[in-house]
CSV table of C-alpha atoms and ligand atoms in Angstrom, one decimal:
chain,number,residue,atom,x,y,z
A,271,UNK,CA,0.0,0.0,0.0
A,272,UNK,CA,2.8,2.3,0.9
A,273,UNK,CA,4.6,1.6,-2.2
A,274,UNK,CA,1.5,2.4,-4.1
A,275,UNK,CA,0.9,5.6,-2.6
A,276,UNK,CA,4.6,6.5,-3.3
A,277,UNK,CA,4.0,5.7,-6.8
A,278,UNK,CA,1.0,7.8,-6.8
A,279,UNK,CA,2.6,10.7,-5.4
A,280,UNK,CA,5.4,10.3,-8.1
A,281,UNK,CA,3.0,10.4,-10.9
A,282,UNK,CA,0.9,13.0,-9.8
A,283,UNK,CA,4.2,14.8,-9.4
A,284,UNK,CA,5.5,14.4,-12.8
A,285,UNK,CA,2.2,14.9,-14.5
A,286,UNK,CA,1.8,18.3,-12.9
A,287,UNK,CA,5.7,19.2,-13.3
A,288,UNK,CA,4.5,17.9,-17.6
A,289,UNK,CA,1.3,20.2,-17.5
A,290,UNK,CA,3.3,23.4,-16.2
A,291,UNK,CA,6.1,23.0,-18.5
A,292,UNK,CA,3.4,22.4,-21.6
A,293,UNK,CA,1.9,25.6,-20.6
A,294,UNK,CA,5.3,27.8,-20.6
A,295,UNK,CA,5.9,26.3,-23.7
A,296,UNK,CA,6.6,29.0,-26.7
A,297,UNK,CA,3.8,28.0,-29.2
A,298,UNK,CA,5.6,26.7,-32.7
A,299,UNK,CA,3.5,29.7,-34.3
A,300,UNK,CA,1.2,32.3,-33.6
A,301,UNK,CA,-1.5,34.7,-35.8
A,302,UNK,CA,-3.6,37.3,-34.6
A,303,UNK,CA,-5.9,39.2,-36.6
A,304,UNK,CA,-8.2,42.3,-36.5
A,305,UNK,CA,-11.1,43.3,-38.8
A,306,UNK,CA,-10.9,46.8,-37.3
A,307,UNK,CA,-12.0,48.5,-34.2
A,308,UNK,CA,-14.8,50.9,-33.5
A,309,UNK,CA,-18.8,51.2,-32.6
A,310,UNK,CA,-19.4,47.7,-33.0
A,311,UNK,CA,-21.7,46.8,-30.3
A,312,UNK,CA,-25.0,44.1,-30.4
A,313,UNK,CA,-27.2,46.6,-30.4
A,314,UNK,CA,-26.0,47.4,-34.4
A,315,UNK,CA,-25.2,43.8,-35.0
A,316,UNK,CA,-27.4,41.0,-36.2
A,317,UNK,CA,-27.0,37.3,-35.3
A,318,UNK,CA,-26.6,37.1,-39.0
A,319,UNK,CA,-24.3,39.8,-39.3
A,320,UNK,CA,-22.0,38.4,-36.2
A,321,UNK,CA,-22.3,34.7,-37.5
A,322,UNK,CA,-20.6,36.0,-41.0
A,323,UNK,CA,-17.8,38.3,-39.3
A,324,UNK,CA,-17.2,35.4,-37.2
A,325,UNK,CA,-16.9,32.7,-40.0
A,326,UNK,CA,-15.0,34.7,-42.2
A,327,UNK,CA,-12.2,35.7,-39.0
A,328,UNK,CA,-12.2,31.7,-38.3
A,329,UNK,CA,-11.6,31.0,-42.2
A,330,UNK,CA,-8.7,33.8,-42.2
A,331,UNK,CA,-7.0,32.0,-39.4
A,332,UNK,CA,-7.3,28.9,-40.4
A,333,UNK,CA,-6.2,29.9,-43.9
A,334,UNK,CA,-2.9,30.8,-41.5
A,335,UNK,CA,-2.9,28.0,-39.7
A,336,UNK,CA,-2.3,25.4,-42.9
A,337,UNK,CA,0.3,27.4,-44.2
A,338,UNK,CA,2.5,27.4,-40.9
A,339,UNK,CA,1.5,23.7,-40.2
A,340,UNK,CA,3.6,23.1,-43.5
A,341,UNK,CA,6.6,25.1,-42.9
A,342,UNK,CA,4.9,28.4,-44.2
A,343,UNK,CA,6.8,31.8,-43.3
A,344,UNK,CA,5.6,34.5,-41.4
A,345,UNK,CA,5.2,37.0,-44.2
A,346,UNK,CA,3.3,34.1,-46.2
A,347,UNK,CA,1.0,34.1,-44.1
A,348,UNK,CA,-0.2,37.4,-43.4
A,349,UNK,CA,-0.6,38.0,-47.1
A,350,UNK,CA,-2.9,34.8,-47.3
A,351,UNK,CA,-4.4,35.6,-44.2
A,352,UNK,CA,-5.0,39.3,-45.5
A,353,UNK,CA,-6.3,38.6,-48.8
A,354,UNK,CA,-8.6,36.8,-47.2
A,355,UNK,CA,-9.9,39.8,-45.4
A,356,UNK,CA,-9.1,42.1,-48.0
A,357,UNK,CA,-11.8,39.3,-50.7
A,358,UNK,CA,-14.5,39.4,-48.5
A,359,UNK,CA,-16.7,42.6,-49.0
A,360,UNK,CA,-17.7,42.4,-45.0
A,361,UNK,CA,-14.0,44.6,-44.2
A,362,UNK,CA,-13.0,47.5,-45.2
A,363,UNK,CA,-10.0,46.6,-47.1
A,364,UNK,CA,-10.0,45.4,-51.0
A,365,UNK,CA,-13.7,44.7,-51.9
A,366,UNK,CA,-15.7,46.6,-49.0
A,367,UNK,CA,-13.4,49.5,-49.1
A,368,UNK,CA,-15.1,52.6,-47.8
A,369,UNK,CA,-15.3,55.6,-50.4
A,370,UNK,CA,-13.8,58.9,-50.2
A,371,UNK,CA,-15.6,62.2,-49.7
A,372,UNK,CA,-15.7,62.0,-53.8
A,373,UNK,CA,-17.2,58.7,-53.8
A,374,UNK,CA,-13.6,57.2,-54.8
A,375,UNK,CA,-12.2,53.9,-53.4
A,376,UNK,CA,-8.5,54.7,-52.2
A,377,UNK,CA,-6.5,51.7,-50.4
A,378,UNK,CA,-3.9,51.3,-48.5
A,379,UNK,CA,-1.4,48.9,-47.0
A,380,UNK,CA,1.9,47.7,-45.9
A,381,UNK,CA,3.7,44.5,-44.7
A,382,UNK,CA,7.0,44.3,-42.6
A,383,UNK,CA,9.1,41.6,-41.8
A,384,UNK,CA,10.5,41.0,-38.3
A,385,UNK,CA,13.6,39.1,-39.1
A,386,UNK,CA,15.4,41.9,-41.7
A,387,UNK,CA,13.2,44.8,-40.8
A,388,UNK,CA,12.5,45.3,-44.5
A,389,UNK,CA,8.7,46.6,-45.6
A,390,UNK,CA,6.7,47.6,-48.7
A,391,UNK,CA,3.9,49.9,-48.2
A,392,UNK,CA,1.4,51.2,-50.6
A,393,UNK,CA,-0.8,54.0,-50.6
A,394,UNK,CA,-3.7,55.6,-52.8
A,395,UNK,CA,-4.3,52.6,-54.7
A,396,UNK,CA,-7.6,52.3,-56.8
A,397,UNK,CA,-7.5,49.3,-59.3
A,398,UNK,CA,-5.0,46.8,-57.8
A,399,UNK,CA,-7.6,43.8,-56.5
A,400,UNK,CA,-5.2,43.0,-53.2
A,401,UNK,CA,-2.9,45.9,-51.7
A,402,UNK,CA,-1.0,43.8,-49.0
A,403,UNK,CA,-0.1,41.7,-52.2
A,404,UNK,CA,1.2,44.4,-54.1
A,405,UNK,CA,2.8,45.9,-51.0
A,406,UNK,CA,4.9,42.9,-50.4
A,407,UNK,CA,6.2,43.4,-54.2
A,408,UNK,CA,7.4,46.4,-53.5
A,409,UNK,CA,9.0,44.9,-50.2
A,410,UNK,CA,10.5,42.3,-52.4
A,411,UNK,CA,10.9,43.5,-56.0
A,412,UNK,CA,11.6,47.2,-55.5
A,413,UNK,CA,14.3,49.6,-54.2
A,414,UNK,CA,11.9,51.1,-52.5
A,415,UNK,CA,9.1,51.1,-49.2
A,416,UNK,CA,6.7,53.3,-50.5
A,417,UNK,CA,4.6,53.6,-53.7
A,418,UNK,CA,1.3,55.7,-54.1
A,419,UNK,CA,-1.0,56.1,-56.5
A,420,UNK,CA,-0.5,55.7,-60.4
A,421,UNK,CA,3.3,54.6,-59.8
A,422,UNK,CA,2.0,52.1,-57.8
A,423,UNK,CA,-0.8,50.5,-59.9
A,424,UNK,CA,1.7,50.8,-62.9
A,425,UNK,CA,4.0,48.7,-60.8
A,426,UNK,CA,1.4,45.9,-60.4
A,427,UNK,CA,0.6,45.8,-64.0
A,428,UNK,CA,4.7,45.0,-64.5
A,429,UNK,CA,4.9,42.6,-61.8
A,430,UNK,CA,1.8,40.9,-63.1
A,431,UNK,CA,-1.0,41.1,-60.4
A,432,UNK,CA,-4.6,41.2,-61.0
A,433,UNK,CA,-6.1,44.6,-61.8
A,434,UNK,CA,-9.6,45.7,-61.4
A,435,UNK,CA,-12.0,48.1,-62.3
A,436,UNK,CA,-12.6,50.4,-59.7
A,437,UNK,CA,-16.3,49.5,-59.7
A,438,UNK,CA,-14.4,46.4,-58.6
A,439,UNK,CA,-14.6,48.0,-54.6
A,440,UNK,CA,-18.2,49.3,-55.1
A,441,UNK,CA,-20.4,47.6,-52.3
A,442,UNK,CA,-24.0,49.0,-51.5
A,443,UNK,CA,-23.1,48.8,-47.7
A,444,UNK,CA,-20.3,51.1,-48.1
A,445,UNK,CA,-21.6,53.7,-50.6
A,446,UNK,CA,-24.8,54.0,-47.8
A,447,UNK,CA,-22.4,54.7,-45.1
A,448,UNK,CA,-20.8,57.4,-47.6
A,449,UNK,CA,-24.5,58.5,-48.9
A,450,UNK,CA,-25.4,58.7,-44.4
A,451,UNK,CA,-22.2,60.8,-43.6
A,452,UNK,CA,-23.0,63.2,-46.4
A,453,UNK,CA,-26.0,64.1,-45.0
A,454,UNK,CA,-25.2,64.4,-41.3
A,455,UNK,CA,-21.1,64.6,-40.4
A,456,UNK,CA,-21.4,63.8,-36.8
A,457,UNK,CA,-22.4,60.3,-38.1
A,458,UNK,CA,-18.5,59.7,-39.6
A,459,UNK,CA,-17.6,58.4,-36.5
A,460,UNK,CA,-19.7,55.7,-36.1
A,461,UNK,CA,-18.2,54.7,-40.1
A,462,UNK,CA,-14.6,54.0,-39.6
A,463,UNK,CA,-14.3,50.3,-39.1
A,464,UNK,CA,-13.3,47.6,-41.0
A,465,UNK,CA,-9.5,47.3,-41.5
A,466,UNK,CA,-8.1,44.2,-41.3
A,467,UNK,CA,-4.7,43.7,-39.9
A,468,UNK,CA,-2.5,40.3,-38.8
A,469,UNK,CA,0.4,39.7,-37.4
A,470,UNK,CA,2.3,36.4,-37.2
A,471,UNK,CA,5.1,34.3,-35.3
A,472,UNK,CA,6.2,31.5,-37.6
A,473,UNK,CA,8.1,28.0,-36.7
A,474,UNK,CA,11.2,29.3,-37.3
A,475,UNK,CA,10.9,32.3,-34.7
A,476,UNK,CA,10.2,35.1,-37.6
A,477,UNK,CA,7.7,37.8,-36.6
A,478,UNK,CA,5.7,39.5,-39.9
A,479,UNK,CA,3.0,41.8,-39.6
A,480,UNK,CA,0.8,43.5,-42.6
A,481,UNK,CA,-2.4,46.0,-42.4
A,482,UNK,CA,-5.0,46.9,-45.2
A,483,UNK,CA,-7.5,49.1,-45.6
A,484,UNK,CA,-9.8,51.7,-47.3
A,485,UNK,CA,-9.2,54.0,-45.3
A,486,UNK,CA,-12.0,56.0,-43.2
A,487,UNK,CA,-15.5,57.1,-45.3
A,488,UNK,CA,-15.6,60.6,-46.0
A,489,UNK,CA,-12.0,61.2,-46.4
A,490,UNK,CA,-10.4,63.5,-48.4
A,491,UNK,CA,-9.0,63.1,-51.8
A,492,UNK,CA,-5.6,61.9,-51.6
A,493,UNK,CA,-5.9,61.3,-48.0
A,494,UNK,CA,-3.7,58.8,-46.5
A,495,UNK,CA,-3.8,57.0,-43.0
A,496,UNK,CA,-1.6,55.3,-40.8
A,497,UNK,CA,-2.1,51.5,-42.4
A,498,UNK,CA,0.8,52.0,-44.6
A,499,UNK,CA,2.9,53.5,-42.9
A,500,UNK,CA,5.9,51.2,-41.5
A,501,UNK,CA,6.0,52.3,-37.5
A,502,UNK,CA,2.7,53.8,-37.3
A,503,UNK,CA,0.3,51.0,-38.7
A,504,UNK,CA,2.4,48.5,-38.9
A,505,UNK,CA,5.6,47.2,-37.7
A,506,UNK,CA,7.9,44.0,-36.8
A,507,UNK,CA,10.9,43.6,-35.2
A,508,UNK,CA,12.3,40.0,-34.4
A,509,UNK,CA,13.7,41.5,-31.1
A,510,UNK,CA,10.6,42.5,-30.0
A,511,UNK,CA,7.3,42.3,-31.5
A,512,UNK,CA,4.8,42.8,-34.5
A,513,UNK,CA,2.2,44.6,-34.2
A,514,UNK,CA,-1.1,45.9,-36.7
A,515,UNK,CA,-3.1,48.8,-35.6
A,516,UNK,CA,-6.9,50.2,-36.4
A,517,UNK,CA,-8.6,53.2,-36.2
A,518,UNK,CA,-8.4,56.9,-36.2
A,519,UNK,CA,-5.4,57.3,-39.0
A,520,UNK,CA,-4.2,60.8,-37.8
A,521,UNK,CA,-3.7,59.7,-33.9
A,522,UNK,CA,-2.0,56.8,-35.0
A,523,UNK,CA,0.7,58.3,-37.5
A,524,UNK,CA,1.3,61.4,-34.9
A,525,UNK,CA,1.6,58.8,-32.4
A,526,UNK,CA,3.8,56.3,-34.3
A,527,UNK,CA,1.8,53.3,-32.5
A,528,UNK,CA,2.8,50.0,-33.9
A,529,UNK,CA,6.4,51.0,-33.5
A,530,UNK,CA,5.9,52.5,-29.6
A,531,UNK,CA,4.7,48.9,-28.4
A,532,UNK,CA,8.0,47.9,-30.0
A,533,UNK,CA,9.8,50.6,-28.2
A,534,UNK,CA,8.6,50.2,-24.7
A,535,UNK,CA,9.8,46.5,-24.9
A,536,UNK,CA,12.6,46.8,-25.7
A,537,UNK,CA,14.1,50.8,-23.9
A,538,UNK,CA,11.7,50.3,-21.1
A,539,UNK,CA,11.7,46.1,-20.3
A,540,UNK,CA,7.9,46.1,-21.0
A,541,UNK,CA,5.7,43.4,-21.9
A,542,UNK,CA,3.4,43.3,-24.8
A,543,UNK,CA,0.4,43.9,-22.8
A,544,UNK,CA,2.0,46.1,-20.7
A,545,UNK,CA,3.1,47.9,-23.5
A,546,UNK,CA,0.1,47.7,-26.0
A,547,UNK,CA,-2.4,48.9,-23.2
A,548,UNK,CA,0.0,52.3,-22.5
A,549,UNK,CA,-0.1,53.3,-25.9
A,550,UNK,CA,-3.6,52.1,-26.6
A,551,UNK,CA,-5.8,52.4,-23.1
A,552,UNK,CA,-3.2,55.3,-22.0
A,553,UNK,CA,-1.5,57.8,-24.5
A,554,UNK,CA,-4.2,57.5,-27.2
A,555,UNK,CA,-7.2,57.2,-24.9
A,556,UNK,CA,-6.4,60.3,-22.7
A,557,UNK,CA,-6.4,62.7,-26.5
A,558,UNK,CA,-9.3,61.1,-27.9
A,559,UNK,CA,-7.5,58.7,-29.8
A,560,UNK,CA,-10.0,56.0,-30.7
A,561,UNK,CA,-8.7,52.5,-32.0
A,562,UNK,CA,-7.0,49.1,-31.2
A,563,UNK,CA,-4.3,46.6,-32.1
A,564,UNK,CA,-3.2,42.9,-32.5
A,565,UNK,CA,0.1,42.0,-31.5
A,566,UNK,CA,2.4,38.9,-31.1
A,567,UNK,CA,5.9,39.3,-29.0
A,568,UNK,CA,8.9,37.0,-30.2
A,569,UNK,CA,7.6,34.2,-27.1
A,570,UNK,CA,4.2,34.1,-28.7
A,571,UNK,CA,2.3,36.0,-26.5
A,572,UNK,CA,-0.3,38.0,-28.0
A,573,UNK,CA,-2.0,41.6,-27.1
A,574,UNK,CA,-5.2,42.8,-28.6
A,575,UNK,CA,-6.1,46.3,-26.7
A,576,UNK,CA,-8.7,48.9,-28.2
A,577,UNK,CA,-10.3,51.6,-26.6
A,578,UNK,CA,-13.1,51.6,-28.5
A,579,UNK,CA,-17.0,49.7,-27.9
A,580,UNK,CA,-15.6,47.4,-30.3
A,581,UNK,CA,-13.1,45.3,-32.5
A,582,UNK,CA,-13.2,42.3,-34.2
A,583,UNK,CA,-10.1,39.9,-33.6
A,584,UNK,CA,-9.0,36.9,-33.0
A,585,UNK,CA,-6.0,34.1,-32.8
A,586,UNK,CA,-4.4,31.0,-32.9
A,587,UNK,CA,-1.7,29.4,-31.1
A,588,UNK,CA,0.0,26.2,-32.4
A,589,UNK,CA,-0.5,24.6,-28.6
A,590,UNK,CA,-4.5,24.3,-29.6
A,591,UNK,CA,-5.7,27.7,-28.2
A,592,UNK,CA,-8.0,29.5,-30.4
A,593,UNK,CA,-10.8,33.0,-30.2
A,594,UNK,CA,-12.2,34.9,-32.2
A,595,UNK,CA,-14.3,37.8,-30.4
A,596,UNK,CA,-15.9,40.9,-31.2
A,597,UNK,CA,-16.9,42.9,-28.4
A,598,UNK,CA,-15.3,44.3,-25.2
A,599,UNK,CA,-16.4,41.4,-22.9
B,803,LIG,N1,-6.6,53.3,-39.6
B,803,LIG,C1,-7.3,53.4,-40.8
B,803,LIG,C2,-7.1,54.8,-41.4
B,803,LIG,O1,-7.0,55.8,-40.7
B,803,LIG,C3,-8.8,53.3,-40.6
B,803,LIG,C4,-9.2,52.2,-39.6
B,803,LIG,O2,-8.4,51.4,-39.1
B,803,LIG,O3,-10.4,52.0,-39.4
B,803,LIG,O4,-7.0,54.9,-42.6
């Protein structure tokens, strides 16, 4: 009987010791997503709207997860994770774009990877189907970060990626938000969501992160906001973290946000969450700042803080944890 008890003991012990270490385990890879922040409560959702925002954020993540289960790369991934996003007219990014104050579909987006800090950004797109694509051609095929508008659609053509017509973007959804801020401009505040965002660990300890987006409804022509631009929408830095913000543009590019969360890791020893929630729940909050981010550090923890009702998000860890949410609770 002793000796059985011993043994007991002994299991229980090393079955406990197993479960702790399992659990402090760095995850094999990591993506987190957003489909942007804002006034997204239930009271201005249906159950069918939420089912299809929720469907389409599992479908983006497990798009993510098949590529990484095979050896994908980080930057991989968060192009086929966005393009998912940026196909689905339910985001405003690609098709479901928000339109301009002239009625004009502009996009942006940008992609950075971790491991050689380079990026491609693009701005003021209007007939280039999938900016995070196009974006990561000029990351990869360019001299450059940064293309905008004509120079950048006539650099799609050359590197052979699909072109649309700009009725391409058109959704009724969107041109009604445009039609409703017309009318009454208090109500533009309630119309900026929708960017989609992701940000990735892969297996072999890269970080990547990319952002697109349409932008916020009523904008001015030539307008551009913070999604492409490399330390304020987006950014990645092995060392530290990567990291794809959402909301008001101007805050965020004054505030250089993705880049910050980077910063206070790694001058001030923070953690992601300490870190995301200063700039986010903090800085931005306390000037009127309104708008979120997902984030993975280089252990695979993740941060997802918003100050606003609302943001859809989500993740998935390689060790089998996996959410997709929408609102604050
Ligand atoms: N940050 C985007 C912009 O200002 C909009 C958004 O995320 O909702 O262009």
């Amino acid at each position: 009987m002793k000796h059985f008890i011993f043994k007991l003991t002994i299991s229980v012990f090393v079955w406990l010791f197993s479960v702790i270490i399992f659990a402090q385990q760095k995850p094999d890879y990591v993506i987190v997503i957003h489909g942007g922040a804002g006034v997204i409560t239930k009271k201005n959702m249906t159950p069918e709207k939420e089912a299809a925002y929720r469907a389409k954020l599992n479908e983006a993540l497990e798009t993510g997860r098949k590529i990484l289960e095979k050896g994908g790369t980080a930057t991989e991934t968060v192009i086929a994770v966005i393009n998912i996003m940026e196909d689905s007219p339910l985001f405003n990014a690609g098709k479901g774009a928000v339109f301009t104050h002239d009625g004009k579909n502009e996009l942006d987006a940008s992609i950075m990877d971790g491991k050689t800090l380079n990026a491609g950004a693009v701005a003021g797109v209007t007939d280039v189907k999938n900016p995070i694509t196009l974006a990561y051609a000029v990351m990869t095929k360019s001299k450059h970060v940064m293309l905008s508008g004509a120079g950048a659609s006539q650099f799609a053509k050359e590197q052979g990626l699909e072109i649309v017509d700009p009725s391409y973007f058109y959704t009724e959804n969107r041109w009604k938000s445009l039609q409703k801020v017309l009318q009454n401009e208090k109500n533009a505040e309630k119309e900026k969501h929708g960017t989609v965002g992701c940000a990735v660990l892969d297996k072999y300890g890269n970080l990547a992160a990319g952002t697109s987006t349409g932008g916020m409804t009523n904008k001015q022509y030539g307008r551009i906001g913070d999604s492409p631009v490399i330390g304020a929408g987006t950014y990645a830095d092995n060392a530290t973290c990567a990291v794809s913000c959402t909301g008001h543009g101007e805050f965020f590019i004054r505030y250089v946000v993705a880049y910050t969360v980077s910063a206070l890791m790694k001058y001030k020893g923070l953690s992601l969450e300490e870190a995301g929630n200063e700039i986010i729940n903090k800085t931005l909050k306390d000037v009127g700042g309104e708008g979120g981010l997902i984030s993975v550090d280089k252990d695979g923890n993740i941060a997802m803080p918003f100050n606003t009702p609302g943001m859809f998000r989500g993740y998935l860890k390689s060790t089998g944890e996996k959410k997709v949410l929408i609102y604050k609770n």
